[in-house]
Short mmCIF file of C-alpha atoms in Angstrom, two decimals:
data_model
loop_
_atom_site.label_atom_id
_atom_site.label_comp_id
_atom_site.label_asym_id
_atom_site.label_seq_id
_atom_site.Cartn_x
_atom_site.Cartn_y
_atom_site.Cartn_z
CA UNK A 1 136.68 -26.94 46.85
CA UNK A 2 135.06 -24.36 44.74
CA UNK A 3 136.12 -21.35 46.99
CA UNK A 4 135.28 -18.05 45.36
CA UNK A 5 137.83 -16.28 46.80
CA UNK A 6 140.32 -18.29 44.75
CA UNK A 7 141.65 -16.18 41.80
CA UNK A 8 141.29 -18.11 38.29
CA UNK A 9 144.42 -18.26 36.03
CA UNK A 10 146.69 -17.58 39.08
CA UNK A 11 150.11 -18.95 39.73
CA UNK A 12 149.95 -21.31 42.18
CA UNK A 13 152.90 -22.55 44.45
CA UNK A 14 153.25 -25.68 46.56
CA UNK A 15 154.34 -25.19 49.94
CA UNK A 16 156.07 -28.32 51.96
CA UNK A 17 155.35 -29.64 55.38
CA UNK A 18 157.71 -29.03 57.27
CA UNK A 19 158.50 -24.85 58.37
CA UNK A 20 162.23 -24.64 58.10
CA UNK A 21 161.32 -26.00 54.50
CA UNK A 22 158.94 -23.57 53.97
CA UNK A 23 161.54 -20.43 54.71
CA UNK A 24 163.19 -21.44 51.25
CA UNK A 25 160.06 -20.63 49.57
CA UNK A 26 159.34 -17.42 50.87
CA UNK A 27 161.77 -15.69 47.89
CA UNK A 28 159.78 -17.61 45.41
CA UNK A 29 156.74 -15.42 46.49
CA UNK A 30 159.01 -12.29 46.63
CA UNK A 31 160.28 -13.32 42.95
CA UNK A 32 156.87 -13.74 41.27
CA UNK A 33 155.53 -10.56 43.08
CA UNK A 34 158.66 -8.37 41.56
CA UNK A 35 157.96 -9.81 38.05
CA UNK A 36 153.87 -9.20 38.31
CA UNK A 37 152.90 -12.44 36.90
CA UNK A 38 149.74 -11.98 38.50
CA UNK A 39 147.77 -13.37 41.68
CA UNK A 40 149.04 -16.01 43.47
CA UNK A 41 147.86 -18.29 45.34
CA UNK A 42 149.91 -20.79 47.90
CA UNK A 43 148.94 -24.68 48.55
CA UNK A 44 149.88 -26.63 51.29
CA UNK A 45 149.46 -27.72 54.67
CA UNK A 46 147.37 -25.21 57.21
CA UNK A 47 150.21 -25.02 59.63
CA UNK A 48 151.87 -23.65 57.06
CA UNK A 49 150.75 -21.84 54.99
CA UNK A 50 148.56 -20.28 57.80
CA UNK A 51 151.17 -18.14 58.31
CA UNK A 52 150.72 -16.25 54.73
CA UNK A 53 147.35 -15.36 55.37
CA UNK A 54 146.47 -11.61 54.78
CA UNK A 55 149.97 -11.23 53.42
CA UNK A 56 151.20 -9.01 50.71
CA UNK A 57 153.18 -12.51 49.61
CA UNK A 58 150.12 -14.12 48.47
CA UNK A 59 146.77 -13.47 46.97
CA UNK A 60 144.84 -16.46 48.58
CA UNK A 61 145.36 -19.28 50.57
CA UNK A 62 144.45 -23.22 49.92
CA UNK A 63 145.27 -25.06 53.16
CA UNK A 64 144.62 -28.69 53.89
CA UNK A 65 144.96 -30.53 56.79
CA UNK A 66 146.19 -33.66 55.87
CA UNK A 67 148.13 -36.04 52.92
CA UNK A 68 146.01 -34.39 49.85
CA UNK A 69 143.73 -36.17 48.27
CA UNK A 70 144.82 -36.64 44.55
CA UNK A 71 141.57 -36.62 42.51
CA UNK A 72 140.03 -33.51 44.68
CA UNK A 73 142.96 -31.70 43.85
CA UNK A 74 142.86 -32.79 40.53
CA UNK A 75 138.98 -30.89 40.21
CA UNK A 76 140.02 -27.82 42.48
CA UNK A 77 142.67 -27.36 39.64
CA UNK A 78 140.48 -27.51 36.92
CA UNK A 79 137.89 -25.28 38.63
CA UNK A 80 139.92 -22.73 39.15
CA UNK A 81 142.19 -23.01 35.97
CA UNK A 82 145.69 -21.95 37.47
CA UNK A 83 147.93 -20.75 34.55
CA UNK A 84 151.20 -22.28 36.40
CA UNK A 85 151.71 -24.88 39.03
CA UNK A 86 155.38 -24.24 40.76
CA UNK A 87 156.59 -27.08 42.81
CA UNK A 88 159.64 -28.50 44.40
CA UNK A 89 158.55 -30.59 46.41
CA UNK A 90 158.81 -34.68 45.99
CA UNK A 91 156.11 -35.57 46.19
CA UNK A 92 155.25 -37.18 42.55
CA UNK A 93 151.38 -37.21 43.66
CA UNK A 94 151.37 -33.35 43.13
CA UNK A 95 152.75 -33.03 39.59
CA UNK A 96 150.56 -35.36 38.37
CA UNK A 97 147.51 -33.94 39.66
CA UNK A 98 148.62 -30.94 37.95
CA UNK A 99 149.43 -32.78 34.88
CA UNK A 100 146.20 -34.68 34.53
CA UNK A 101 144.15 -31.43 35.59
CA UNK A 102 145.85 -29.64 32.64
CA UNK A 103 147.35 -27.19 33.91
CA UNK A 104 149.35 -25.53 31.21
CA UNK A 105 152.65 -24.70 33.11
CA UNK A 106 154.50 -26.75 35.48
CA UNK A 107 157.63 -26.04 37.07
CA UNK A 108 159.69 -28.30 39.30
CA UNK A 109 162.17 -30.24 40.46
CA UNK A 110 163.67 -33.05 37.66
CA UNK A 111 165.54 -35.49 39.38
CA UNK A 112 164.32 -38.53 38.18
CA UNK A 113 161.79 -39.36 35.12
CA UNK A 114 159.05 -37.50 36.41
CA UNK A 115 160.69 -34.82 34.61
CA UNK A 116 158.87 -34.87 31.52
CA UNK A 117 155.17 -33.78 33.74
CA UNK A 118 156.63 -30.60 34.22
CA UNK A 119 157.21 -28.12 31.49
CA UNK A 120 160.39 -25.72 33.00
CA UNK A 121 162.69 -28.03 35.63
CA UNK A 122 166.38 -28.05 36.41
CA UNK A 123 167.90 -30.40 39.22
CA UNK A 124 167.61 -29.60 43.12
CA UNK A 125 170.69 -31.84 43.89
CA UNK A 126 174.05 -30.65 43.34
CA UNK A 127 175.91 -27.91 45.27
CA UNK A 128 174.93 -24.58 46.29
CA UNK A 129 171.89 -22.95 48.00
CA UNK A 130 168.68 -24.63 47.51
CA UNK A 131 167.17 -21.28 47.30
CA UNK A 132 169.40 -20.60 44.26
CA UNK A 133 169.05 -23.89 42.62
CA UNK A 134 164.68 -22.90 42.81
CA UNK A 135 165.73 -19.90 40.75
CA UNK A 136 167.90 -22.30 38.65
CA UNK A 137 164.22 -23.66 37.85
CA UNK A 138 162.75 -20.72 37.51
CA UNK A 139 165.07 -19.33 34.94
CA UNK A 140 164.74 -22.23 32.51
CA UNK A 141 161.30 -20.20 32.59
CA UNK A 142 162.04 -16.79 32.39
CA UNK A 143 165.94 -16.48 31.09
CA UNK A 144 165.37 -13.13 32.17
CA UNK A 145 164.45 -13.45 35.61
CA UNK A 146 165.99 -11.26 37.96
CA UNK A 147 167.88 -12.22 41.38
CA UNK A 148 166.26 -14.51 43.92
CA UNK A 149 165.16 -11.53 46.36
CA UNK A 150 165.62 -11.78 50.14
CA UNK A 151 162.01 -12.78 51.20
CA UNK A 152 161.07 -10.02 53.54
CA UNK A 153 158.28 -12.25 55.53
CA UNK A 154 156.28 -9.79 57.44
CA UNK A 155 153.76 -11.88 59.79
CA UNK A 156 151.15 -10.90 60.20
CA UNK A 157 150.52 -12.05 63.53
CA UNK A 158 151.14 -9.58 67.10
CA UNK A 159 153.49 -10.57 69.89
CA UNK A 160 153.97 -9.50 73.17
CA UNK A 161 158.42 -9.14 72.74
CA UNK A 162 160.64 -9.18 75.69
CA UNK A 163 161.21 -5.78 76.91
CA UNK A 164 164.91 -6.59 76.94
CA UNK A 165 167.47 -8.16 74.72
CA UNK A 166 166.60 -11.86 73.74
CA UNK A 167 167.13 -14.92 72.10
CA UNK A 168 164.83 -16.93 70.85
CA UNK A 169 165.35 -21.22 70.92
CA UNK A 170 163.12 -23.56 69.07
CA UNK A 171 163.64 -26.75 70.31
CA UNK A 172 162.59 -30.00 68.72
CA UNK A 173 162.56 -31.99 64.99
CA UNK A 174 160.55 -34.29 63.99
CA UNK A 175 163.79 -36.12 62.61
CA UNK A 176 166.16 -37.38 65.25
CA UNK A 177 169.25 -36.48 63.50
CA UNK A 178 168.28 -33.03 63.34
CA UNK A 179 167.04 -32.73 67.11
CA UNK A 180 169.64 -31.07 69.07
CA UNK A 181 169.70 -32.37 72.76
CA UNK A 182 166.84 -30.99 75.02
CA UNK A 183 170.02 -30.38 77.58
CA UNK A 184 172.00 -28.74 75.26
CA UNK A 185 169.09 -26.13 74.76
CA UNK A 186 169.30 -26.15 79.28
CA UNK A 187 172.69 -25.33 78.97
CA UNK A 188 172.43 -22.77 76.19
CA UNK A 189 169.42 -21.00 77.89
CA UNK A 190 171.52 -20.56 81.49
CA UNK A 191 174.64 -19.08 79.15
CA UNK A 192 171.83 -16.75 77.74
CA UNK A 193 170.43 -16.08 81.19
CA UNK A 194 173.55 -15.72 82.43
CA UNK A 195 174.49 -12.89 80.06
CA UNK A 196 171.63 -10.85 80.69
CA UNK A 197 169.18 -11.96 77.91
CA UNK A 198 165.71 -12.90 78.05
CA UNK A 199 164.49 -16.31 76.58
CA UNK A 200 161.78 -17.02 74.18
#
């Protein structure tokens, strides 16, 4: 909990669960790093935000492995005094932690009455790219903030790639509505074969 390796004053930014989720966050990074507001540091799960370790998107990493626990977040925070807590998430367990740890800025989603815990929110519903309704946020922040940038992820991690042209299929959601049928992906993959392309 008291890692030294975690920056004090820092910006820190609240990653979600889920990975597709987590691409939409990725420009957030990109944003803060082209205004130089300083380190930042990225919570969230470790499946996640494993993947911005050693990354120029982030300064330092705070990974759990499960649900957080609300009052050891609540002392991490006001160990490490973060100057801003950025968070669009849901969950109203995180913006209070931040509120009751003190943490002077807090930027987030407002759509419902746990609006007034954050300092800076606009709503998340509506039309329009959710990416674009963060910087809607954002802006309520910095009027002056420029574009949301394309994130430009660079993992860090090597692969072995196909020496030929490929596709790549991730099959699987954890929510049923979203899970396209395992033999749709059969099908698919025989098209790609089919067509001279490798599968991954």
């Amino acid at each position: 909990m008291n890692d030294p390796d975690i920056p004090q004053g820092a910006t820190w930014v609240c990653f979600p669960k889920f990975i597709g989720d987590s691409v939409w966050h990725f420009p957030i990074l990109r944003l803060l790093r082209l205004m130089g507001l300083g380190p930042i540091v990225v919570y969230g799960p470790q499946t996640i935000v494993g993947l911005l370790r050693d990354n120029e998107l982030s300064d330092c990493v705070v990974a759990i492995d499960k649900r957080p626990n609300i009052f050891r977040l609540i002392q991490m925070l006001r160990h490490h005094r973060p100057k801003r807590w950025i968070s669009f998430l849901k969950s109203h367990r995180l913006l209070v932690a931040a509120w009751l740890a003190g943490v002077p800025e807090r930027i987030g989603r407002c759509d419902d009455g746990m609006r007034i815990l954050n300092t800076h929110h606009a709503s998340l519903s509506g039309t329009g790219h959710i990416v674009l309704r963060y910087w809607a946020a954002l802006a309520k922040r910095w009027p002056d903030i420029p574009a949301m940038p394309f994130a430009d992820y660079r993992p860090t991690a090597q692969v072995e790639r196909p020496k030929g042209d490929y596709i790549c299929l991730m099959p699987n959601s954890v929510w049923p509505p979203k899970d396209w049928p395992a033999d749709y992906f059969r099908k698919l993959a025989a098209i790609a074969r089919e067509s001279g392309l490798d599968i991954v």
